């Protein structure tokens, strides 16, 4: 028996006309999402050059990545609410323009603090734009095969975005310098800002209540405190005073966030979204899967450059088999879901991802790319390709039109927060394993421990997927 997965019916548009060329509309929407996702990893391979030019310490360099993902993930729900109020097309264009401007600031950064401010602004702008991408797909394409095909392409690009970012970052860094990883956003942002207003219809604006600023502040600061606590513990040990205080502050802030969300009129997190069993499970999987994936990208990149001596471009190209398989699998997964159901697709994908991550955990000093990395990266590519689109459709299935933006925003929040929090936990595992070392075999030992912890995240997601229920036949 196959599982039929649907997404919410399109809400009415403020414009009666649909663009006759939906492929252009889809390309513009996906282009915006790709630009935002690329920036989460395109900077990774440029980190050594950034640290050298701007005088970052080894600890400080990690924040070039973390401030972006924290601002992005922490403000996504607020960005979704803004999109409800002003229209999602307007929010997407405004966010992309702000993101492009922040990229210019980052590219011209003369100092470390300047760059961190620019990265924070990039994350905030991405949080405004990103929730509208998925919501606009649901309003642009009719429910059924057309929307499923659009979602499969969206999922393929979203899943491959991190890997593509590593390749693009390596190319720009090798043949230019690290500043080009920011300047590349200028033509991309301009193209999206020109195409979206012409080919994507505006959505209905949903009024009814002020912004949940208290929720935005407590949620974002709580997650930032939790990530900082893990990173601090990785450097100084679990008994460090600042780490302990940060853990306590995170607990208080996140508890306040949950209490606030039950009381405000228009909460950032619409709690009724979790009333559906399958959607709640899919959200949890969306948190756990990126938690493992970010670690795979981060530690594999560090291993190739630090231990194997790869150039930035060669490092990025090393991910090409994984990215290619991820994209191809995601494009074929709608047929898999139609025949075998979303649950089976996620289960098989989770099993392959976990198997690849466990394989990576066997990494030993002296292992080469072909022997130790190629196989597991290919398994992970197929696994993620089988997983992401079914999770997207499970989350969006049956969502009321007025909740579509919130559901999409929470989906992407889970991805970004899961990745940021997961990486901070894996860094703490790495730091604990290499407390008295730093390179060579010590690095490999720490990376192996981090991969093992990443496998725990992906295995938990697989176990949760077992509890997904097939919808009743109508």
mmCIF file of N, CA, C and O in Angstrom, residues 307-340:
data_model
loop_
_atom_site.group_PDB
_atom_site.id
_atom_site.type_symbol
_atom_site.label_atom_id
_atom_site.label_comp_id
_atom_site.label_asym_id
_atom_site.label_seq_id
_atom_site.Cartn_x
_atom_site.Cartn_y
_atom_site.Cartn_z
ATOM 1 N N UNK A 307 44.696 17.656 7.261
ATOM 2 C CA UNK A 307 45.464 16.413 7.306
ATOM 3 C C UNK A 307 45.972 16.009 5.924
ATOM 4 O O UNK A 307 47.144 15.646 5.757
ATOM 5 N N UNK A 308 45.105 16.084 4.925
ATOM 6 C CA UNK A 308 45.483 15.621 3.593
ATOM 7 C C UNK A 308 46.116 16.719 2.735
ATOM 8 O O UNK A 308 46.662 16.432 1.668
ATOM 9 N N UNK A 309 46.028 17.966 3.155
ATOM 10 C CA UNK A 309 46.660 19.056 2.429
ATOM 11 C C UNK A 309 45.964 19.448 1.142
ATOM 12 O O UNK A 309 46.588 20.009 0.232
ATOM 13 N N UNK A 310 44.660 19.238 1.041
ATOM 14 C CA UNK A 310 43.912 19.618 -0.153
ATOM 15 C C UNK A 310 43.792 21.136 -0.252
ATOM 16 O O UNK A 310 43.703 21.836 0.755
ATOM 17 N N UNK A 311 43.731 21.637 -1.473
ATOM 18 C CA UNK A 311 43.438 23.050 -1.702
ATOM 19 C C UNK A 311 41.945 23.281 -1.482
ATOM 20 O O UNK A 311 41.152 22.326 -1.457
ATOM 21 N N UNK A 312 41.504 24.552 -1.334
ATOM 22 C CA UNK A 312 40.069 24.804 -1.172
ATOM 23 C C UNK A 312 39.230 24.248 -2.324
ATOM 24 O O UNK A 312 38.176 23.661 -2.099
ATOM 25 N N UNK A 313 39.697 24.426 -3.570
ATOM 26 C CA UNK A 313 38.929 23.935 -4.712
ATOM 27 C C UNK A 313 38.868 22.413 -4.719
ATOM 28 O O UNK A 313 37.805 21.812 -4.939
ATOM 29 N N UNK A 314 39.984 21.749 -4.477
ATOM 30 C CA UNK A 314 40.006 20.292 -4.458
ATOM 31 C C UNK A 314 39.122 19.757 -3.332
ATOM 32 O O UNK A 314 38.458 18.720 -3.485
ATOM 33 N N UNK A 315 39.097 20.480 -2.218
ATOM 34 C CA UNK A 315 38.214 20.087 -1.113
ATOM 35 C C UNK A 315 36.758 20.164 -1.531
ATOM 36 O O UNK A 315 35.959 19.247 -1.273
ATOM 37 N N UNK A 316 36.388 21.272 -2.180
ATOM 38 C CA UNK A 316 35.011 21.399 -2.630
ATOM 39 C C UNK A 316 34.625 20.327 -3.630
ATOM 40 O O UNK A 316 33.534 19.742 -3.558
ATOM 41 N N UNK A 317 35.520 20.023 -4.569
ATOM 42 C CA UNK A 317 35.233 19.003 -5.579
ATOM 43 C C UNK A 317 35.115 17.609 -4.967
ATOM 44 O O UNK A 317 34.455 16.729 -5.536
ATOM 45 N N UNK A 318 35.739 17.397 -3.827
ATOM 46 C CA UNK A 318 35.649 16.092 -3.176
ATOM 47 C C UNK A 318 34.214 15.765 -2.763
ATOM 48 O O UNK A 318 33.866 14.588 -2.597
ATOM 49 N N UNK A 319 33.380 16.797 -2.623
ATOM 50 C CA UNK A 319 31.982 16.573 -2.249
ATOM 51 C C UNK A 319 31.083 16.378 -3.459
ATOM 52 O O UNK A 319 29.878 16.139 -3.297
ATOM 53 N N UNK A 320 31.632 16.496 -4.663
ATOM 54 C CA UNK A 320 30.810 16.436 -5.868
ATOM 55 C C UNK A 320 30.043 15.124 -6.008
ATOM 56 O O UNK A 320 28.851 15.146 -6.370
ATOM 57 N N UNK A 321 30.646 13.936 -5.755
ATOM 58 C CA UNK A 321 29.852 12.698 -5.858
ATOM 59 C C UNK A 321 28.651 12.689 -4.918
ATOM 60 O O UNK A 321 27.563 12.242 -5.298
ATOM 61 N N UNK A 322 28.836 13.184 -3.704
ATOM 62 C CA UNK A 322 27.731 13.221 -2.755
ATOM 63 C C UNK A 322 26.643 14.175 -3.226
ATOM 64 O O UNK A 322 25.452 13.846 -3.222
ATOM 65 N N UNK A 323 27.051 15.375 -3.649
ATOM 66 C CA UNK A 323 26.087 16.382 -4.094
ATOM 67 C C UNK A 323 25.335 15.895 -5.335
ATOM 68 O O UNK A 323 24.111 16.057 -5.443
ATOM 69 N N UNK A 324 26.064 15.284 -6.285
ATOM 70 C CA UNK A 324 25.416 14.794 -7.491
ATOM 71 C C UNK A 324 24.386 13.720 -7.194
ATOM 72 O O UNK A 324 23.260 13.751 -7.726
ATOM 73 N N UNK A 325 24.728 12.760 -6.358
ATOM 74 C CA UNK A 325 23.777 11.702 -6.002
ATOM 75 C C UNK A 325 22.598 12.255 -5.211
ATOM 76 O O UNK A 325 21.456 11.791 -5.366
ATOM 77 N N UNK A 326 22.858 13.229 -4.348
ATOM 78 C CA UNK A 326 21.788 13.854 -3.589
ATOM 79 C C UNK A 326 20.767 14.501 -4.523
ATOM 80 O O UNK A 326 19.555 14.346 -4.366
ATOM 81 N N UNK A 327 21.272 15.212 -5.526
ATOM 82 C CA UNK A 327 20.393 15.908 -6.464
ATOM 83 C C UNK A 327 19.606 14.912 -7.313
ATOM 84 O O UNK A 327 18.386 15.037 -7.471
ATOM 85 N N UNK A 328 20.279 13.922 -7.872
ATOM 86 C CA UNK A 328 19.610 12.946 -8.730
ATOM 87 C C UNK A 328 18.558 12.162 -7.948
ATOM 88 O O UNK A 328 17.431 11.943 -8.423
ATOM 89 N N UNK A 329 18.898 11.755 -6.738
ATOM 90 C CA UNK A 329 17.952 10.983 -5.923
ATOM 91 C C UNK A 329 16.735 11.817 -5.566
ATOM 92 O O UNK A 329 15.591 11.332 -5.632
ATOM 93 N N UNK A 330 16.962 13.073 -5.195
ATOM 94 C CA UNK A 330 15.840 13.943 -4.832
ATOM 95 C C UNK A 330 14.907 14.182 -6.013
ATOM 96 O O UNK A 330 13.697 14.357 -5.835
ATOM 97 N N UNK A 331 15.434 14.161 -7.227
ATOM 98 C CA UNK A 331 14.595 14.366 -8.409
ATOM 99 C C UNK A 331 13.734 13.144 -8.713
ATOM 100 O O UNK A 331 12.680 13.256 -9.347
ATOM 101 N N UNK A 332 14.174 11.970 -8.283
ATOM 102 C CA UNK A 332 13.404 10.751 -8.559
ATOM 103 C C UNK A 332 12.521 10.338 -7.383
ATOM 104 O O UNK A 332 11.684 9.451 -7.529
ATOM 105 N N UNK A 333 12.692 10.961 -6.237
ATOM 106 C CA UNK A 333 11.998 10.513 -5.035
ATOM 107 C C UNK A 333 10.478 10.684 -5.111
ATOM 108 O O UNK A 333 9.749 9.915 -4.457
ATOM 109 N N UNK A 334 9.904 11.645 -5.876
ATOM 110 C CA UNK A 334 8.437 11.670 -5.958
ATOM 111 C C UNK A 334 7.847 10.351 -6.453
ATOM 112 O O UNK A 334 6.789 9.911 -5.971
ATOM 113 N N UNK A 335 8.514 9.695 -7.410
ATOM 114 C CA UNK A 335 8.022 8.393 -7.884
ATOM 115 C C UNK A 335 8.168 7.324 -6.806
ATOM 116 O O UNK A 335 7.330 6.418 -6.695
ATOM 117 N N UNK A 336 9.243 7.423 -6.025
ATOM 118 C CA UNK A 336 9.435 6.482 -4.923
ATOM 119 C C UNK A 336 8.329 6.643 -3.886
ATOM 120 O O UNK A 336 7.747 5.656 -3.408
ATOM 121 N N UNK A 337 8.013 7.890 -3.544
ATOM 122 C CA UNK A 337 6.963 8.162 -2.558
ATOM 123 C C UNK A 337 5.606 7.710 -3.077
ATOM 124 O O UNK A 337 4.800 7.128 -2.338
ATOM 125 N N UNK A 338 5.341 7.956 -4.373
ATOM 126 C CA UNK A 338 4.057 7.563 -4.942
ATOM 127 C C UNK A 338 3.857 6.049 -4.883
ATOM 128 O O UNK A 338 2.736 5.564 -4.693
ATOM 129 N N UNK A 339 4.950 5.294 -5.028
ATOM 130 C CA UNK A 339 4.819 3.831 -5.063
ATOM 131 C C UNK A 339 4.931 3.193 -3.677
ATOM 132 O O UNK A 339 4.173 2.268 -3.358
ATOM 133 N N UNK A 340 5.868 3.693 -2.873
ATOM 134 C CA UNK A 340 6.149 3.014 -1.599
ATOM 135 C C UNK A 340 5.733 3.814 -0.364
ATOM 136 O O UNK A 340 5.705 3.268 0.734
#
